Every structure is written in structure tokens, then in C-alpha cells.
XYZ file of C-alpha atoms in Angstrom:
685
model
C 0.516 0.396 0.465
C 1.946 3.692 -0.675
C 2.141 6.265 0.945
C 1.194 9.695 -0.872
C 3.300 13.534 -0.519
C 2.023 16.439 -2.331
C 3.391 19.600 -1.958
C 2.216 23.107 -3.268
C 4.908 25.987 -2.749
C 4.220 29.284 -3.968
C 5.164 32.961 -2.343
C 4.216 33.225 0.828
C 0.523 32.744 2.004
C -0.973 35.094 4.670
C -1.079 33.430 8.096
C -5.091 34.635 8.836
C -5.423 31.531 5.362
C -3.299 28.500 6.901
C -5.054 26.857 9.468
C -8.840 26.777 6.979
C -6.079 25.907 4.719
C -4.404 22.664 5.821
C -7.625 22.059 6.374
C -9.771 22.288 2.918
C -6.750 20.261 1.246
C -7.176 17.988 3.809
C -10.650 17.394 3.940
C -11.213 17.461 -0.014
C -8.148 15.406 -1.297
C -9.517 12.775 1.060
C -13.085 12.785 0.016
C -12.121 12.671 -3.769
C -10.113 9.644 -2.862
C -12.742 7.693 -1.669
C -15.043 8.742 -4.099
C -13.088 6.924 -6.119
C -12.679 4.369 -5.050
C -9.181 4.588 -2.320
C -8.670 3.536 0.809
C -6.992 5.252 3.084
C -4.708 4.561 6.545
C -4.422 8.057 7.699
C -3.523 11.745 6.960
C -1.696 15.350 8.058
C -1.473 18.431 6.792
C 0.721 20.913 7.657
C 2.085 24.896 6.189
C 4.641 26.835 6.392
C 4.046 30.873 4.766
C 5.103 28.864 1.032
C 4.378 25.486 1.633
C 0.763 23.760 2.204
C 1.827 19.796 3.002
C -0.578 16.334 2.466
C 0.588 13.086 3.249
C -1.851 10.172 3.145
C -0.140 6.981 4.963
C -1.254 3.292 3.683
C -3.286 3.705 0.059
C -4.843 1.645 -1.482
C -2.779 0.504 -4.843
C -6.362 0.439 -6.781
C -9.872 0.848 -6.598
C -11.705 -2.125 -6.946
C -13.818 -3.324 -9.547
C -17.427 -3.155 -10.087
C -20.722 -4.108 -10.891
C -23.458 -2.934 -10.658
C -27.403 -4.178 -12.202
C -29.333 -1.674 -12.983
C -32.841 -2.467 -14.037
C -34.111 -1.227 -17.334
C -37.592 -1.997 -18.993
C -39.798 -5.024 -19.169
C -39.085 -7.039 -22.543
C -42.229 -6.182 -23.643
C -42.065 -2.326 -23.948
C -41.874 0.044 -26.587
C -38.808 0.448 -28.585
C -38.030 3.321 -27.679
C -38.307 2.540 -24.133
C -34.736 -0.370 -24.792
C -32.910 2.076 -26.529
C -33.003 5.603 -24.202
C -32.171 2.319 -21.701
C -29.638 1.233 -23.691
C -27.616 4.640 -24.470
C -27.417 5.229 -20.438
C -25.889 1.543 -19.484
C -23.676 2.123 -22.514
C -24.498 -1.795 -24.121
C -25.933 -3.211 -26.583
C -28.515 -5.399 -26.459
C -27.216 -8.435 -26.472
C -25.005 -7.663 -23.440
C -28.838 -7.163 -21.340
C -30.685 -9.913 -19.380
C -33.729 -11.054 -19.044
C -35.213 -11.938 -15.585
C -38.053 -12.593 -14.795
C -40.151 -9.543 -12.423
C -43.698 -9.782 -10.339
C -44.712 -7.603 -13.736
C -43.242 -9.917 -16.162
C -39.834 -10.386 -18.162
C -37.589 -7.050 -17.886
C -34.019 -6.260 -19.584
C -31.134 -6.204 -16.836
C -27.594 -4.301 -17.207
C -24.630 -6.184 -15.526
C -22.374 -2.758 -15.699
C -19.047 -3.494 -14.856
C -17.016 -0.231 -13.895
C -12.744 -2.187 -13.819
C -10.432 -0.516 -11.238
C -8.286 2.436 -11.338
C -4.430 2.969 -9.640
C -3.996 4.743 -7.964
C -1.244 7.529 -9.946
C -4.328 8.377 -11.971
C -6.936 9.225 -9.350
C -4.561 11.411 -7.523
C -3.531 13.321 -10.946
C -7.497 13.999 -11.258
C -8.194 14.271 -7.352
C -4.839 16.587 -6.969
C -5.932 18.735 -10.329
C -9.058 19.469 -9.135
C -8.963 20.099 -5.312
C -5.924 22.541 -7.501
C -7.751 24.520 -9.399
C -11.195 24.881 -7.758
C -9.136 25.519 -3.825
C -11.051 27.243 -2.059
C -9.366 30.677 -1.195
C -10.139 33.583 0.748
C -8.909 35.339 -1.700
C -6.869 34.571 -5.141
C -4.819 35.443 -7.582
C -4.387 35.360 -11.313
C -0.954 35.419 -12.392
C 1.248 35.296 -15.909
C -0.963 34.399 -18.785
C -3.211 31.445 -17.471
C -6.106 31.134 -15.964
C -5.178 29.336 -12.523
C -6.085 31.175 -9.115
C -4.322 31.265 -6.361
C -3.832 32.946 -3.040
C -0.056 33.801 -4.115
C 1.392 32.460 -7.733
C 2.099 28.541 -7.444
C 5.714 27.519 -7.985
C 6.405 24.004 -7.892
C 4.295 20.816 -6.759
C 5.290 17.439 -5.331
C 2.766 14.444 -5.489
C 5.047 11.329 -5.407
C 3.679 7.306 -3.877
C 5.964 5.509 -2.454
C 6.266 2.138 -1.251
C 8.510 -0.647 -0.902
C 9.951 -0.487 -3.917
C 10.782 3.375 -4.841
C 8.836 6.284 -5.490
C 7.304 7.712 -8.318
C 5.897 11.321 -9.719
C 2.142 10.811 -10.370
C 1.867 12.665 -14.414
C 0.136 16.269 -13.085
C 0.652 19.338 -15.421
C -1.111 22.392 -14.549
C -0.826 25.064 -16.745
C 2.617 24.750 -17.233
C 3.564 23.331 -13.873
C 4.934 19.466 -14.039
C 4.518 17.473 -10.626
C 7.645 16.844 -9.235
C 10.038 15.838 -6.019
C 11.086 18.368 -5.965
C 11.642 21.548 -3.193
C 13.240 24.820 -1.519
C 14.265 24.595 1.425
C 14.640 27.993 3.572
C 14.378 30.836 1.129
C 17.351 32.707 2.056
C 19.621 29.762 4.681
C 18.924 26.887 2.996
C 17.912 28.123 -0.829
C 19.059 25.571 -3.368
C 16.869 22.688 -4.582
C 16.539 19.505 -2.566
C 14.457 16.164 -4.308
C 13.112 13.510 -2.174
C 11.900 10.467 -2.268
C 8.510 10.717 0.691
C 7.038 11.764 3.216
C 10.202 10.511 5.830
C 12.522 11.493 3.928
C 11.313 15.281 2.493
C 10.632 15.838 6.416
C 13.421 14.991 7.987
C 15.547 17.045 4.356
C 13.297 19.943 4.438
C 14.810 20.206 8.996
C 18.089 20.288 7.485
C 17.316 23.053 5.593
C 15.898 25.464 8.267
C 11.841 25.195 7.943
C 9.671 23.700 10.764
C 7.777 21.822 8.842
C 3.431 21.444 11.238
C 2.838 24.677 13.219
C 2.231 23.447 16.327
C 5.521 22.575 16.264
C 6.966 25.737 16.135
C 3.930 27.776 18.023
C 5.901 25.318 20.737
C 9.309 26.102 19.875
C 8.495 30.361 20.158
C 6.392 29.350 23.305
C 9.308 28.184 25.307
C 12.087 30.356 23.771
C 10.020 33.432 24.643
C 10.033 32.275 28.588
C 13.246 31.376 28.656
C 14.667 34.689 27.322
C 12.154 36.945 29.566
C 13.129 34.617 32.589
C 16.176 35.705 32.118
C 15.289 39.369 32.427
C 12.842 38.152 36.143
C 10.005 38.937 33.110
C 6.961 36.698 31.905
C 5.900 36.929 28.855
C 2.036 38.186 28.342
C -0.413 34.904 27.068
C -1.326 36.103 23.483
C -2.671 32.083 21.633
C -4.274 34.975 18.230
C -0.687 36.444 18.209
C 1.626 32.706 18.864
C -0.625 31.231 16.013
C -0.091 34.615 13.761
C 3.566 34.699 14.133
C 4.262 30.986 13.326
C 3.001 31.323 10.195
C 5.223 34.829 9.417
C 8.376 31.699 10.127
C 9.871 29.044 8.867
C 12.464 29.092 11.302
C 11.468 30.229 13.931
C 14.549 32.426 16.061
C 12.635 34.403 19.006
C 14.770 37.673 20.324
C 14.271 40.478 22.818
C 14.459 43.867 23.202
C 13.566 46.424 25.638
C 11.272 49.520 25.934
C 13.155 52.623 26.868
C 12.010 54.250 29.698
C 10.828 57.380 28.311
C 7.547 54.966 27.472
C 7.183 52.829 31.111
C 4.614 55.173 31.344
C 2.204 53.853 28.993
C -0.372 52.275 30.191
C 0.642 48.434 29.552
C -2.958 47.656 27.214
C -1.684 51.037 25.148
C 1.900 48.817 24.719
C 0.545 45.581 24.349
C -2.028 46.841 21.671
C 1.737 48.980 19.863
C 3.415 46.098 19.344
C 0.900 43.494 18.342
C -0.684 46.196 15.932
C 2.117 47.127 14.023
C 4.532 44.455 14.092
C 3.393 41.344 15.574
C 5.794 41.427 19.131
C 5.293 39.484 22.773
C 4.804 41.502 25.573
C 7.625 41.301 28.422
C 5.050 41.726 31.584
C 7.696 43.008 35.248
C 5.883 40.738 37.576
C 7.285 42.115 40.293
C 5.831 46.099 38.600
C 2.956 44.755 37.418
C 4.490 46.895 33.820
C 4.917 45.714 30.230
C 9.022 46.567 30.314
C 10.288 44.072 26.893
C 9.763 42.488 24.123
C 9.213 39.908 22.504
C 10.504 39.434 18.500
C 10.373 36.325 15.583
C 12.338 36.795 13.487
C 12.424 33.749 10.322
C 16.367 33.524 10.239
C 19.477 31.965 12.289
C 22.676 35.445 11.401
C 26.187 35.743 12.638
C 25.415 38.603 14.733
C 22.977 36.799 16.770
C 19.486 38.718 16.344
C 22.022 42.186 17.373
C 21.298 43.872 13.407
C 17.569 42.992 13.594
C 16.688 43.852 17.266
C 18.256 48.007 17.172
C 16.148 47.486 13.212
C 12.619 47.027 15.934
C 14.167 48.788 18.341
C 13.573 51.598 16.007
C 10.270 51.416 14.692
C 9.111 50.209 17.495
C 10.499 53.889 19.782
C 8.329 55.969 16.137
C 5.265 54.290 17.162
C 6.204 54.826 20.855
C 6.653 57.964 19.926
C 2.537 58.473 18.196
C 1.883 56.458 21.083
C 2.899 58.265 23.928
C 1.818 61.986 21.854
C -1.882 60.440 21.753
C -1.934 59.432 25.663
C -1.149 63.155 27.095
C -3.747 64.804 24.500
C -6.226 62.374 25.849
C -4.872 62.904 28.827
C -4.981 67.596 28.609
C -8.618 66.808 27.627
C -9.915 64.267 30.428
C -8.511 66.628 33.611
C -10.456 68.787 31.596
C -13.571 67.332 31.839
C -14.320 65.428 28.405
C -16.525 68.491 27.378
C -15.014 68.171 24.030
C -14.999 64.852 23.429
C -19.021 64.429 25.195
C -19.495 67.591 22.115
C -17.959 65.720 19.369
C -20.348 63.188 20.096
C -23.031 65.093 18.640
C -22.341 65.540 15.127
C -21.549 61.352 15.738
C -24.489 59.106 14.245
C -25.239 56.218 16.583
C -27.726 54.849 14.013
C -29.905 57.359 11.491
C -33.445 56.042 12.381
C -31.905 56.519 16.112
C -29.937 59.922 16.301
C -27.500 60.318 17.293
C -24.397 59.041 20.300
C -24.704 61.519 21.689
C -28.071 61.024 22.121
C -27.683 57.091 22.220
C -25.927 57.861 25.640
C -28.480 59.913 27.286
C -30.782 56.813 26.451
C -28.722 55.133 28.789
C -27.731 57.054 31.345
C -31.631 57.475 31.755
C -32.205 53.198 31.526
C -28.867 53.266 34.226
C -30.160 55.240 37.006
C -33.237 52.615 36.501
C -32.164 50.043 36.714
C -29.860 50.783 39.385
C -32.584 49.532 41.651
C -32.367 46.025 41.156
C -29.697 45.390 40.777
C -28.025 47.326 43.815
C -25.748 50.231 42.399
C -25.867 53.782 43.462
C -28.382 55.370 40.872
C -26.642 58.542 40.527
C -23.204 56.920 40.502
C -24.975 54.768 37.313
C -26.122 57.744 35.440
C -22.453 59.283 35.697
C -21.171 56.052 34.081
C -23.331 56.148 31.355
C -22.929 59.160 30.579
C -19.237 59.130 29.628
C -18.444 55.431 28.955
C -17.927 56.033 25.660
C -16.419 59.811 25.475
C -13.193 57.936 25.281
C -14.372 56.921 21.397
C -13.160 60.783 20.405
C -10.123 59.550 21.856
C -6.538 60.401 19.394
C -5.931 56.274 21.036
C -8.648 55.027 20.810
C -8.791 56.743 17.282
C -5.671 54.350 16.468
C -6.767 51.516 18.194
C -10.201 50.981 18.915
C -9.923 47.238 20.426
C -9.081 49.323 23.237
C -12.252 51.714 24.102
C -13.822 50.940 27.102
C -10.418 50.305 28.590
C -8.812 53.758 27.563
C -11.581 54.826 28.862
C -11.201 53.828 31.977
C -7.999 55.908 32.326
C -9.677 59.066 31.207
C -12.605 58.858 33.460
C -10.255 58.528 36.159
C -7.973 61.766 35.228
C -10.765 63.670 35.153
C -11.710 62.531 39.354
C -13.790 59.917 39.001
C -15.276 57.826 41.389
C -13.705 54.315 40.526
C -16.774 52.176 40.492
C -17.674 55.503 37.938
C -14.461 54.484 36.282
C -14.851 50.725 36.145
C -18.077 50.925 34.773
C -17.028 53.462 31.200
C -14.110 49.699 31.268
C -16.989 46.707 31.152
C -19.771 48.270 29.942
C -18.729 46.990 26.830
C -18.715 43.039 28.788
C -19.841 40.642 28.143
C -18.899 40.433 24.089
C -18.786 37.653 23.658
C -19.521 34.061 25.565
C -16.536 33.250 26.833
C -16.613 36.892 27.748
C -15.936 37.513 31.472
C -19.503 39.002 33.207
C -18.966 42.262 34.914
C -19.834 41.420 38.632
C -19.436 45.233 40.260
C -23.105 46.653 40.428
C -23.061 49.959 39.177
C -20.637 48.288 36.525
C -23.913 46.163 35.775
C -26.377 48.672 35.538
C -24.355 50.352 33.094
C -23.656 47.368 31.081
C -27.497 45.982 30.526
C -28.639 49.360 29.518
C -26.326 50.226 27.150
C -27.404 46.971 25.477
C -30.826 46.846 26.887
C -30.555 50.220 24.054
C -29.773 48.996 21.616
C -31.797 45.789 21.642
C -35.663 47.671 22.079
C -34.306 51.207 19.314
C -33.686 48.061 16.976
C -36.937 47.041 17.976
C -38.577 49.688 17.912
C -37.659 51.222 13.719
C -37.735 47.163 12.729
C -34.209 45.982 12.852
C -34.688 42.491 13.781
C -32.284 40.324 12.310
C -33.302 37.637 9.778
C -31.834 33.843 9.549
C -28.375 34.354 9.840
C -28.077 37.942 9.126
C -27.492 39.879 12.274
C -25.573 42.909 11.203
C -26.245 44.900 14.398
C -25.252 42.401 16.850
C -28.300 41.722 18.579
C -28.299 38.180 19.219
C -24.692 38.553 20.823
C -26.188 41.677 22.970
C -29.315 39.455 24.167
C -27.549 36.746 25.195
C -24.896 39.098 26.681
C -27.935 40.764 28.778
C -28.628 36.989 29.280
C -26.009 36.681 30.900
C -24.668 39.145 33.367
C -28.900 38.949 34.630
C -28.194 35.279 35.429
C -24.186 35.705 36.662
C -25.261 38.061 39.010
C -29.021 37.281 39.890
C -31.116 40.310 38.780
C -34.942 40.285 38.662
C -36.134 41.709 36.462
C -39.316 42.021 34.964
C -37.530 42.311 31.563
C -41.602 43.618 30.385
C -41.266 46.535 31.940
C -37.986 47.378 31.864
C -38.397 46.816 28.167
C -41.346 49.860 28.333
C -38.963 51.705 30.469
C -36.212 51.528 27.778
C -38.286 52.163 24.753
C -42.307 51.993 24.714
C -42.249 51.896 20.802
C -40.745 48.353 21.371
C -42.571 44.999 20.887
C -41.922 44.113 24.224
C -43.643 40.412 23.320
C -41.911 39.725 20.673
C -38.321 41.609 21.731
C -38.968 38.682 24.688
C -39.660 35.591 22.120
C -36.406 36.648 21.155
C -34.587 36.571 24.660
C -36.368 33.392 25.274
C -34.858 32.239 21.466
C -31.548 32.819 22.914
C -32.002 31.509 26.154
C -32.789 27.277 24.805
C -29.903 28.155 22.824
C -27.500 29.114 26.257
C -29.118 26.914 27.849
C -28.773 24.522 25.733
C -24.568 24.223 26.093
C -25.707 23.816 29.678
C -27.303 20.870 29.490
C -30.893 21.654 30.170
C -32.752 20.491 27.158
C -35.002 22.333 24.991
C -38.156 21.539 24.935
C -36.876 21.356 29.293
C -38.091 25.584 28.228
C -40.973 25.018 26.873
C -42.711 23.691 29.745
C -41.234 26.548 31.985
C -41.597 29.253 29.530
C -45.231 29.692 29.964
C -44.829 29.704 33.864
C -45.874 33.248 35.658
C -43.054 35.107 35.940
C -41.444 34.041 32.408
C -40.239 37.154 31.848
C -37.946 37.269 34.490
C -35.426 35.019 33.531
C -33.681 34.384 36.949
C -36.822 32.537 37.965
C -36.635 30.981 34.354
C -34.273 29.067 34.901
C -34.082 28.035 38.770
C -37.598 26.314 37.706
C -35.481 24.691 34.429
C -32.727 23.903 36.567
C -34.757 21.719 39.699
C -36.733 20.897 36.606
C -34.242 18.988 34.627
C -32.659 17.636 37.716
C -35.615 15.464 38.626
C -36.273 14.742 34.988
C -32.471 13.106 35.257
C -34.199 10.731 37.604
C -35.334 7.212 37.195
C -38.017 8.162 39.830
C -38.590 11.618 37.134
C -39.039 9.784 34.096
C -42.133 8.147 35.278
C -43.944 10.407 37.135
C -44.064 12.349 33.335
C -45.594 9.725 32.029
C -47.808 9.936 34.381
C -48.444 12.684 33.911
C -48.341 13.043 30.778
C -50.474 10.084 30.715
C -52.883 11.588 32.887
C -52.861 14.840 30.605
C -53.994 12.244 27.551
C -57.433 10.831 28.521
C -58.234 13.889 30.356
C -57.393 15.956 26.263
C -59.584 12.487 24.727
C -62.394 12.613 27.323
C -62.569 16.029 27.050
C -62.885 16.395 23.659
C -65.695 13.030 23.437
C -68.017 15.057 26.651
C -67.484 18.106 25.642
C -66.797 19.090 28.529
C -63.642 19.872 31.187
C -63.560 17.810 33.839
C -61.578 19.917 36.782
C -63.665 20.189 39.619
C -65.774 18.324 41.617
C -63.263 15.324 42.179
C -64.359 13.813 45.577
C -62.999 11.335 48.313
C -65.790 9.593 49.502
C -66.474 8.024 45.360
C -63.300 6.439 45.349
C -63.363 2.476 44.785
C -60.234 1.195 45.164
C -57.625 1.484 48.082
C -55.321 3.142 45.353
C -57.328 5.629 44.592
C -58.207 7.177 48.315
C -53.616 6.907 48.759
C -53.139 9.242 45.728
C -56.228 11.596 46.950
C -53.958 11.284 50.448
C -51.090 11.858 48.595
C -52.043 15.259 46.780
C -53.969 16.258 49.908
C -50.379 16.586 51.370
C -48.675 17.681 48.135
C -50.465 19.251 46.477
C -49.988 22.756 49.626
C -46.663 21.948 49.981
C -45.971 21.845 46.363
C -47.982 25.822 46.490
C -46.030 27.222 49.150
C -42.031 25.696 47.896
C -43.543 27.764 44.722
C -44.277 30.840 46.197
C -40.979 31.052 47.735
C -39.998 29.900 44.501
C -38.100 26.743 45.972
C -38.474 24.961 42.934
C -35.820 22.251 43.575
C -38.861 21.463 46.491
C -41.879 21.913 44.653
C -39.758 19.722 41.801
C -39.113 16.789 45.019
C -42.953 16.921 45.883
C -43.885 16.234 42.134
C -42.150 13.581 42.208
C -42.781 12.297 45.918
C -46.555 11.621 43.710
C -45.003 9.035 41.463
C -45.672 5.924 43.009
C -49.058 6.737 43.791
C -49.596 7.837 40.530
C -48.392 4.671 39.633
C -50.176 2.206 42.049
C -53.807 4.057 40.396
C -52.769 3.624 36.355
C -52.253 0.080 37.840
C -55.234 -0.272 39.529
C -57.368 1.768 38.227
C -60.396 1.630 34.933
C -61.193 5.165 34.424
C -63.418 4.794 31.774
C -65.262 2.595 34.373
C -69.315 2.406 32.477
C -70.734 3.726 36.217
C -70.572 7.827 35.140
C -69.902 8.792 38.278
C -66.627 6.017 38.397
C -65.921 8.046 36.096
C -66.078 11.257 36.138
C -64.717 11.516 39.969
C -61.996 9.156 37.630
C -61.501 12.223 35.285
C -62.181 15.212 38.131
C -58.706 12.796 40.266
C -56.704 13.425 37.111
C -57.471 17.209 36.848
C -56.133 17.371 40.470
C -52.605 15.476 38.786
C -52.264 17.460 35.899
C -53.200 20.703 37.545
C -50.602 19.344 40.389
C -48.087 19.327 37.406
C -48.665 22.413 35.953
C -47.817 24.057 39.968
C -44.141 24.098 38.130
C -43.971 23.916 34.176
C -46.175 22.728 31.713
C -45.600 18.681 31.186
C -47.254 18.453 28.659
C -45.169 19.733 26.201
C -41.283 17.633 27.389
C -40.542 14.450 25.165
C -40.759 11.046 25.986
């Protein structure tokens, strides 16, 4: 069974595209091979800035011969039908077989397809893959029609086994597949001839190429940590930057430098962001001072002076960049200390949305809503209103203009410089959070009030102008905003009537429709935590469904009970009672909802069920009133045994109409006891 090696060698592939390209190459080639009848043992994809590589082990040498039987028309069918069948199979009439069928004799075609050698199939699959490769952006070069992310220089396509290696015959736009590649652009640029993947990987390493991006990441991480440790520093973790830098180099060489003293007074976030965005530097922090004092850059070459020249050049560029940042910082601080009024005025001319006014209009709405929300989260209303009023002023700062990702972070620094209380400054930093499902949720009361007001103003505003998400389109990130509200409410235990809060934010918003949108987002959120959608549906119709904390407490308690054997059996009993009642009420045209009397009970099981309900119902009601849903669901679960015994021993639809009516009304008591906690009819199972 041969092994397959593919290398597509080109100019530099953008780092952000490499991971997806590896997976696309692996999937498209292996799927194509399997569809053509070949099997393989394993496959691995790799990339460097200049190459995409696929190694397939244990590929079958040829596809199997297949035999396909196709049923045709009856033997007495019109000649045109037979001729059409012959054209579709490529056979002659003499090659057909006649077989008996239910309605007489029919023609059968037996079509044999001989197997094909692996090289032929690989060539077809690889050419199709290259021509149809799904690059986010691609280009043409020269006079050819081939499109690739960057000019494609060479192709390795080798099949190798114990007897040796052979090049798969393949040529695309004048590029003929071969067995040669090149090493590092500067340190080993000569041509390399390979005979298989192991030989390829070994020769590339000698030619200063680390083929595996995970190995490059590990090498960068370890070398940077060692350099930092030697100076008493630590590297600020940044997995996204690590992945990007590993995609920029084929032979990573970490170099460490120090930041000039004149820039150390800049906020650490500014230093880190400037170095990351402009130069792809890792930040080195002094754990004793908490300041960013150094950096690590990753070169793609080993130099005789051990990177000294590279480092000096990088430090000159860094000094220029940080000089700009220092200029922005000094100017912004002066404005902050002056009260930030110019920034506030500037936001009057910044449109938030054409139908929702300017950013200044939005800030006024958020401030008013934050004051309303403050008592619900234990925040000082004056501080909440004040924080909302200044939280977005940093949008007009020079620093945020240069680094938009620092909005909020810089707002805190400027609020402190303006002499505002720390909770107000913290709210300026935190009010955008949480931005996603893994983002931290603010817990400080003022921050929670402003964060809720910010997101609710956005949601109610867009609902008021009927700009809601449709399908997969959500240009204003309203789903993310709703999830942010949900997480803020649940993590902080905020007891709020959302319908009333919507009305305070925007009376012209459709509160009912917006609440339904929140419920849909809540289902997604709770499903990720292991709570089924039908359990959420079962509690949505209960009173207080616009109190998310109350709703989730109900769902969680119900979910816990239904995981037990008693809960599963109880569910069956409650659903059985509901089904029998529904059928009887439809047949009789009446509602059985009252009048069950133990004096009409004829069996011990009936009397036991009456007694159990008499005991459980008050306890369940009290537990629900106290919002002790664990106790309420346990109270429902306690009815499992008497309900099971009742159904096993008692015939509901007896000939005695008094007894039948009494038993149906008893079933109604069972149904209503369940409805104290949830609508069990909506639960599957």
C-alpha cells in the first residue's frame, strides 16, 4: 500500500489563511480519493508560509472493480424505451439479461467498471482540488487562468512504497508535478529532491524548515519564555498572536528587547496593543511592577550577530510607534483632566443609526435607563447615570481612534484622570462586556447597571425601528447583545421583569416579540449547559417567564428531577393523565377540572392518591411561592408511586358514570399539580 506526499509550494501564504487551507486540502483530497474508491490509513496536513503539505499513509494501490446491476424496461416495452436504457448503460441489446419480475420479464444490465490505478485517481483529484481551492482571496499571474492565493511555483506529488517512489503524472498551467522542493529562502535556498514524507520532513529540517505549525508555536513559546525568565520577566499570553507569528516564519528565532524608559509610563494595554498590532511583538511583563517593560520579536533567520542588527532595527521602529502613542496619551489626558466636554460635544455629530440618532442621543438614553436599572442591581443611581454619561466619551479620543480595540479600557484611564469615582471608571471599562460566550461578566453593581442599559438600549431601539435579525443575518450583533443581557442577569442574579424594563427603555418597542427573541437566545444558552429545549419550553408558559432568574431556576430544578428514574416515570404518569383527560374532554365536550371527591373512591389506590395529592399540593404551592423549585419538583416527584399504583389498578373509563367522572376529575388534580411547576405536556418522552 503506497504512501502519498503532496506539496504545493508558492509565495508567502497569509498567516490567517493557513489553518483553514490545511483543513481544506486534507478534506478535499481525501474525500475525492474515497469517492473514487481508494481507502487510506491516516492523513496529516501541514503548512509553512510558503507551502501546503498533505501526507497520506496506507493508500490502496488501485480502486476495486465494481459490478452494478440496473433494472430496465419490460421486454415487451416500446423500442424507444429500450434504446434509451441502452444509451444510459453504454451496452448493446446482446449484453442485456432477461429476468422474471412481478409483472413479467424485464431487461437487466450488468455494468462492470474496472478498477483504476491510484496515480490516475490522485492526479484527477489533486488537479480538481487546486483549480477549485476555496481561498478567501486569490490571484492570477502571468498569462494562465489558474487562481491561487499567491503565485504557485511547484508541486510535489509522490507515491512511494517498498519498491521506491514515483511521481504522479500531473501538469497544471505549465507546472509539472515532480519530487523537488526548496528549503529556507535565505539559509538553504537550494533545490531538494525527496522520496517520501519521512525523507521530505527530515531534509526540510536540515534546510531550516519546521514543517508542523504546532511545533513552531511550541518553539516560539518556549524560547520566548526562556528569554523572559533570564531577565526576570514573563511573557503576556496571547494565543492568537502566537498562531499568527507561527504562520509568518519557517524557522522561528526569538529575540528579546527592552522598551525605552520614556515609554514605560504608558498604560500597559497601550504598549501591548501597539506592539501586537503594528509589529507582531509579544509583550514581556515585570511581575514585580506589573509594567510591560520588554518585548519578544520572532525572526525568520539565524544571523552571525545573533539577531543584534534585526533587534536594533525593530527597536527604532518601535520607538517611533510608541512616540505616536505617547503623543496621543498626553493629549488625551489633557482633555480628560479638563472634563471631556469637547469629546461629549463631538459625539453629537457622530451618528449611531440614522433612525436612532447620534451617539450623544444614545448616551442620554443609556444614562436614563441606567438610573432606572440601578436599584435592581444594588447600584447607586447617581453613579450609574454618571458612568453611562462618560462611558463612551473615549470614542472621541486619539488613542481609541488609533486602536479601536482599546475602547472602554482607555475610558477607565480617562475617567480616573478626570477625578471620577473608581466604580464610575470601572463601568466605563466594563460596560461593553460580555462580548461573547467566553468573555468575563462584570459583577460590580455600577458596571452591571451600565452594561445592561447599553445592551437593552440597543435591542429595544432596533426593535422599535423594526431592524431585527433575519436568518443568519445580524448586522448589528443583536443576538450577541441579548446573550450579553442574559449572562449579566443570570450571573449576577438580577431579578427584573424584562417586559417592564423594555418599556422603560423604549415604550414603542414590541416587548412581546423582543421577549420571545430573548427566550430563543436563552434556549441556546441553556442547551450549552445541558438543559434540553423542551424543558425550557415547559417552563416558559409559567408565570414570571420574563424574570430570567426565576425561569432558569425552574428549568434547572425540573432538569435535575427528570434525570432520575422517579422523574422519568413521573413524567410518563403526568403525560398519561393529560392524554386521557384531553381525549375524554374532547369526546364529552366538557372540562374535567373540579369535583373530585374521595367518598366516590372505590379502591385503596384511589384513596391513596387522594391522600397523596392532599398532602403534596399545599407543600408544592408553598415551595413555588417561596421560589424553592427544588422542593417543588421533589414534591411533584413524591407523587410518582401513588400515580403508578393508581394507573395499574384502576380503570378510568368505567361504565359507572359517577365513578368515571370522579376519576377524570382526579386526573385533573394530577395535571394541575404538575402545572404548579411546569407544563409537562411540552416535555418529550
